[in-house]
CSV table of C-alpha atoms in Angstrom, one decimal:
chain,number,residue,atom,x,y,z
A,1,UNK,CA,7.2,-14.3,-10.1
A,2,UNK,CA,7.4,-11.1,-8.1
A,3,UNK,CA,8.2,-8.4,-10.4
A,4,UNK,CA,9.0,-6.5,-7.6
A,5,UNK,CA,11.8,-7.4,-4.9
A,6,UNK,CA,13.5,-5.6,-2.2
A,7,UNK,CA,17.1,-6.0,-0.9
A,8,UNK,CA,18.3,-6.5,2.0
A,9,UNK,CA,15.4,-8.2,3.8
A,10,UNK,CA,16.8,-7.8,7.0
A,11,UNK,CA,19.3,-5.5,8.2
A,12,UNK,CA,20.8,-4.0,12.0
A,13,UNK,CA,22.7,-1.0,11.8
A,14,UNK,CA,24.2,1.4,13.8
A,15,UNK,CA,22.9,5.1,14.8
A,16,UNK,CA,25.0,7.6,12.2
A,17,UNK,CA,25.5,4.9,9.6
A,18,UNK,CA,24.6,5.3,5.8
A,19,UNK,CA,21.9,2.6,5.1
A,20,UNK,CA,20.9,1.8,1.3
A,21,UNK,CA,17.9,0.0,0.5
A,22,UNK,CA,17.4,-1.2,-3.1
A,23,UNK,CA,13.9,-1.5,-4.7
A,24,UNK,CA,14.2,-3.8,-8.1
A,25,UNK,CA,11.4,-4.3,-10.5
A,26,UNK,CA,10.9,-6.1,-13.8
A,27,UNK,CA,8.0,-4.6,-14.8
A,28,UNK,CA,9.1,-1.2,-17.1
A,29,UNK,CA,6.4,0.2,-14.8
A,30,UNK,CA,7.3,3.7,-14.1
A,31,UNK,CA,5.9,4.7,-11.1
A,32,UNK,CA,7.8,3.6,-8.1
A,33,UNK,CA,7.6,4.6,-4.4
A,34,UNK,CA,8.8,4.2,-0.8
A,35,UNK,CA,6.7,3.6,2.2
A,36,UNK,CA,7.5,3.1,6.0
A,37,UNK,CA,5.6,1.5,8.3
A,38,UNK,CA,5.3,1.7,12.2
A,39,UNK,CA,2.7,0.4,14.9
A,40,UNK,CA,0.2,2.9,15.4
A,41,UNK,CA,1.0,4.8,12.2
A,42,UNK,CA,0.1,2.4,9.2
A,43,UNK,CA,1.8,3.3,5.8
A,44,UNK,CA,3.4,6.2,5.5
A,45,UNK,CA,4.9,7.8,1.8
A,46,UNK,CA,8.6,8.7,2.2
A,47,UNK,CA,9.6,9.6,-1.4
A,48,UNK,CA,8.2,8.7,-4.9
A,49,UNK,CA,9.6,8.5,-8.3
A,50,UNK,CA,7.8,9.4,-11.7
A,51,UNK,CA,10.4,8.0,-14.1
A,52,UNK,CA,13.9,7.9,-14.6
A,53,UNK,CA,16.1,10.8,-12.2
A,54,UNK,CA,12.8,12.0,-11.2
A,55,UNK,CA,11.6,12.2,-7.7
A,56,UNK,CA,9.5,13.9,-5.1
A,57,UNK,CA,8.8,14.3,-1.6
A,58,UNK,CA,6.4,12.2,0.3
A,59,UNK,CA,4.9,12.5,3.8
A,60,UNK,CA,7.5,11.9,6.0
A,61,UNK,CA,10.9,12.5,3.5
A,62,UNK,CA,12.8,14.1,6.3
A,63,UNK,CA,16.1,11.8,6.7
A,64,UNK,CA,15.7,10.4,3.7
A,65,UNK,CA,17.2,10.5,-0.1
A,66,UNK,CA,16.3,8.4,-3.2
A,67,UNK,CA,17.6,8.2,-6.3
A,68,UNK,CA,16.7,6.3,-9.8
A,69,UNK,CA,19.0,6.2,-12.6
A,70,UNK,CA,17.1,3.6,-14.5
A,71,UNK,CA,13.4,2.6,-14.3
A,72,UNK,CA,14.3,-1.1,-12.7
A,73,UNK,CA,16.1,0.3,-9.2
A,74,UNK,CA,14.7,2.9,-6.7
A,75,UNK,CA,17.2,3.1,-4.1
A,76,UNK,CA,16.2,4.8,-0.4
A,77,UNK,CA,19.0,5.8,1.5
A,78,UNK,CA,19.4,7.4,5.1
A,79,UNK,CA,22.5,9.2,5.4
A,80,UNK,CA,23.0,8.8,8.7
A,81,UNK,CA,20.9,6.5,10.2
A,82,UNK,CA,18.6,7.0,13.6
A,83,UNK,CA,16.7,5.3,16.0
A,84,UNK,CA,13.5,6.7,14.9
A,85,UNK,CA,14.4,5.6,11.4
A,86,UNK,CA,13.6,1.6,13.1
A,87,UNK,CA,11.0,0.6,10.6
A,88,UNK,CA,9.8,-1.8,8.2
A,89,UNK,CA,10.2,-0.7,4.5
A,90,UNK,CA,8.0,-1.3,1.5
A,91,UNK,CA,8.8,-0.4,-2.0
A,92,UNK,CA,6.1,-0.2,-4.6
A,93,UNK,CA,5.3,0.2,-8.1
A,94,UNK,CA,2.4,1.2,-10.6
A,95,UNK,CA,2.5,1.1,-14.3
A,96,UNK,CA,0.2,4.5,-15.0
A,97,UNK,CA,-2.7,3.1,-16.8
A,98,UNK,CA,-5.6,3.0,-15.0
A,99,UNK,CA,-5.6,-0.7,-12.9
A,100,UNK,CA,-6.0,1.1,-10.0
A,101,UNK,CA,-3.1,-1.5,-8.9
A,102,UNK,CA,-0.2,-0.8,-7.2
A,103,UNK,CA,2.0,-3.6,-6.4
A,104,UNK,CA,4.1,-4.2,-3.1
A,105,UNK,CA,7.6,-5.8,-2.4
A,106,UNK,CA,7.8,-7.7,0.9
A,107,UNK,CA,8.9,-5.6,3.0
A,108,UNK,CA,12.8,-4.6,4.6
A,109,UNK,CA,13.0,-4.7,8.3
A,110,UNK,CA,15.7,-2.4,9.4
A,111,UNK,CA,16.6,-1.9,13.0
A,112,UNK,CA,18.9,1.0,14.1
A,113,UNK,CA,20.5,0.5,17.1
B,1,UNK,CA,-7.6,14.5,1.3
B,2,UNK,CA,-10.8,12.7,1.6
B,3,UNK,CA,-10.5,10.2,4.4
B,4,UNK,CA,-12.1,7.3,5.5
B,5,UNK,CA,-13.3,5.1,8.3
B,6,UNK,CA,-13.1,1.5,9.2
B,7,UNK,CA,-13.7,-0.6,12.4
B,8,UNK,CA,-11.0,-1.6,14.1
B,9,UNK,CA,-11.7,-5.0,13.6
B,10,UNK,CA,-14.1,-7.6,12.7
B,11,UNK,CA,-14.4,-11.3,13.4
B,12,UNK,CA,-16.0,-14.1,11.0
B,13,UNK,CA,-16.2,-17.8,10.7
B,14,UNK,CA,-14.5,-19.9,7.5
B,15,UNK,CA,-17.0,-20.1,4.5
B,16,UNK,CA,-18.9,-17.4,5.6
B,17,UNK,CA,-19.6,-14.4,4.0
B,18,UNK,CA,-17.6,-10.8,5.4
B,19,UNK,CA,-19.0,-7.5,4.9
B,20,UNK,CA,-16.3,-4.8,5.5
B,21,UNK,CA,-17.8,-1.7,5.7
B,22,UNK,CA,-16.1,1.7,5.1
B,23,UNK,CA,-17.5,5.3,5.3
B,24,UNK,CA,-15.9,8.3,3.4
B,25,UNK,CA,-18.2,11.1,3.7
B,26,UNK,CA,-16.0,13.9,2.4
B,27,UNK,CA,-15.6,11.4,-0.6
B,28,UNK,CA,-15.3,13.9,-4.3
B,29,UNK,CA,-16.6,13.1,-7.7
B,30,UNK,CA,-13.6,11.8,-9.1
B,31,UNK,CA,-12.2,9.9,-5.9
B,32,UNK,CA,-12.0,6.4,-6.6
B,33,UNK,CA,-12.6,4.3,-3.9
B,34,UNK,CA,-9.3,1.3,-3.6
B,35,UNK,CA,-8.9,-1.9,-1.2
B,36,UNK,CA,-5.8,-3.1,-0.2
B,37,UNK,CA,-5.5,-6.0,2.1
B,38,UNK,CA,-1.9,-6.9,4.2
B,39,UNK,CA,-1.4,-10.5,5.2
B,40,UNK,CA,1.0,-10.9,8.3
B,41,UNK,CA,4.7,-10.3,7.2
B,42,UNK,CA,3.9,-9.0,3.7
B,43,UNK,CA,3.1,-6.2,2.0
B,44,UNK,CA,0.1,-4.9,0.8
B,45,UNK,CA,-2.2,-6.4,-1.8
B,46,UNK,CA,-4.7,-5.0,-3.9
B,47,UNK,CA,-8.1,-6.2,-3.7
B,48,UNK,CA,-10.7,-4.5,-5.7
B,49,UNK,CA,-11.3,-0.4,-6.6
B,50,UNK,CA,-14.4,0.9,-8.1
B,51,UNK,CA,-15.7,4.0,-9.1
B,52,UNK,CA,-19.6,3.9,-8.8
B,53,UNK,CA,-20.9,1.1,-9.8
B,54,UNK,CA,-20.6,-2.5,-7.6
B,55,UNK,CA,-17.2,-4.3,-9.1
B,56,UNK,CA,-16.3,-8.1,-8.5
B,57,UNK,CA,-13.3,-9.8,-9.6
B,58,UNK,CA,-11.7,-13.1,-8.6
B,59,UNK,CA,-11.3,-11.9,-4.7
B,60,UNK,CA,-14.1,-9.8,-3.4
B,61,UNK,CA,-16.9,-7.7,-4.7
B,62,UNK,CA,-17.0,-3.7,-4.3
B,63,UNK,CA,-20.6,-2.6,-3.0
B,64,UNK,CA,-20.8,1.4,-2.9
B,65,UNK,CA,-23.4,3.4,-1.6
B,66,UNK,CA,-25.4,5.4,-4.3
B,67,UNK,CA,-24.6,8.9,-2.8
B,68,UNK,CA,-21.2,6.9,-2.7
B,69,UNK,CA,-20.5,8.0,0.9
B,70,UNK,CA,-20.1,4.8,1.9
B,71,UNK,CA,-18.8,1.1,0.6
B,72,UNK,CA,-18.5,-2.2,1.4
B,73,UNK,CA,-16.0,-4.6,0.7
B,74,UNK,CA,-17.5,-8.5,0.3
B,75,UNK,CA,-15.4,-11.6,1.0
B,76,UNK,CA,-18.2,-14.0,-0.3
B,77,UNK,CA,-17.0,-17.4,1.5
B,78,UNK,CA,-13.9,-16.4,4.5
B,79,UNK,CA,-11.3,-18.9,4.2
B,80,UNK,CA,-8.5,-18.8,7.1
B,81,UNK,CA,-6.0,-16.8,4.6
B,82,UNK,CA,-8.5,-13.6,4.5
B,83,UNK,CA,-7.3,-13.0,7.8
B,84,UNK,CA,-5.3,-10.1,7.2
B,85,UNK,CA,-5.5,-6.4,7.8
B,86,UNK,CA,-7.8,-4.7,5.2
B,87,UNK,CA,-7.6,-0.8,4.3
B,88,UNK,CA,-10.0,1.1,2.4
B,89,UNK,CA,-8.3,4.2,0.8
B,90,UNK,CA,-9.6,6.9,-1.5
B,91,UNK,CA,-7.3,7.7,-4.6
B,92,UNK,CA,-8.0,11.0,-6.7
B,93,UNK,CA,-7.4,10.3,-10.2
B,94,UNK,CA,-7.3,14.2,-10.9
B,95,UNK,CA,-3.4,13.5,-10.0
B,96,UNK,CA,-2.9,11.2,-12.5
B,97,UNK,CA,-0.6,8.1,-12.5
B,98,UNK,CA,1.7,9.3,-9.6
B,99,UNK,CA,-1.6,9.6,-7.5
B,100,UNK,CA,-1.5,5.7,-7.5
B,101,UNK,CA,1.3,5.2,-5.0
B,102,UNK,CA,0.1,8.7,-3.2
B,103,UNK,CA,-2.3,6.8,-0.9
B,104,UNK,CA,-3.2,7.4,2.8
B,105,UNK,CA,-3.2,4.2,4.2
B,106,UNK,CA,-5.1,4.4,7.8
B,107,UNK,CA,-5.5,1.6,9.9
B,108,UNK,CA,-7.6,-0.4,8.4
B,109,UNK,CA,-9.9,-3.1,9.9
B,110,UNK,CA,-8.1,-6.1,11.3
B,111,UNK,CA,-10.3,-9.4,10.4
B,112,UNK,CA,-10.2,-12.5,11.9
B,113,UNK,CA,-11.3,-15.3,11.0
B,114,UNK,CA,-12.4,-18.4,12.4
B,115,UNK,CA,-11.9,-22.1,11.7
């Protein structure tokens, strides 16, 4: 069971098109946060939740808006999507007590064209 | 942030053991130390984190330095599906829980292994 899953997995899109990725867990954990990743730049934080309709900035948030209005969905969006914004997105979560774990979906490949 | 180095990469042969060294210098007293390893295609996994004393659990074992500038991450017998991309990240726990997600992930050291 993955207790964390990521929708879509794949997507192609259009430069200036809204994109939506959901982030679904079914853990109650309540941390949950956004990642991109690109060759040559590893993981990078794009926005991070703390619990229900509460959010914060990450490294690279420019572009990019989130929102949770219950603890099971983070959804990223991009407004108007870009080129640069070609990535593979990861979602993750973490429960708060100290595991020292945080736990991965697998991953949405979007491709802006 | 404190930050670390790894090799680039590393090479090993099946059932042999892999030592995965990583140095963090500028490490502080209440960084803990965190391995995450990414097989191809998939996200990030978590390995092992310790503190300052040597940790083992089902996966690896955690072996860090005693002026804790340093660690090493031990694969005790490779097998074929330990080839993956391995990070060692530093994770200050003075942030509290959101400081789990709030990693730097650098490049990490890309292990092969061989049958």
């Amino acid at each position: 069971d993955a207790g964390i899953t990521q929708s879509p997995r794949h997507k192609v899109t259009e430069t200036g098109t809204p994109v939506t990725l959901r982030c679904h867990q079914t853990e109650n954990h309540r941390y949950m946060y956004w990642y991109r990743q690109d060759p040559g730049h590893g993981l990078r934080l794009i926005h991070y939740s703390y619990g229900v309709k509460d959010t914060d900035k990450g490294e690279v948030s420019d572009g990019y808006s989130v929102s949770r209005s219950k603890t099971e969905d983070f959804l990223l969006t991009l407004e108007s999507a870009t080129s640069s914004q070609t990535s593979v997105y990861f979602c993750a979560m973490a429960g708060g007590k100290n595991t020292g774990e945080l736990f991965f979906g697998e991953g949405s490949r979007l491709t802006v064209l | 942030d404190a930050k670390t180095t790894q090799p680039n990469s590393m090479e090993s042969n099946e059932e042999e053991p892999v030592h995965l060294p990583c140095n963090h210098s500028t490490i502080s007293g209440t960084d803990y130390i965190h391995w995450y390893r990414q097989l191809p295609s998939q996200g990030p996994e978590y390995v092992i984190h310790g503190l300052t004393s040597n940790v083992n659990n089902r996966m690896a074992s955690l072996a860090i330095a005693e002026d804790r500038k340093s660690s090493t991450l031990i694969l005790h017998r490779a097998t074929l599906r330990d080839a993956a991309v391995y990070y060692c990240i530093l994770r200050d726990s003075n942030a509290g829980g959101t400081s789990y997600g709030k990693l730097t992930f650098g490049q990490g050291t890309i292990l092969t292994v061989h049958p």
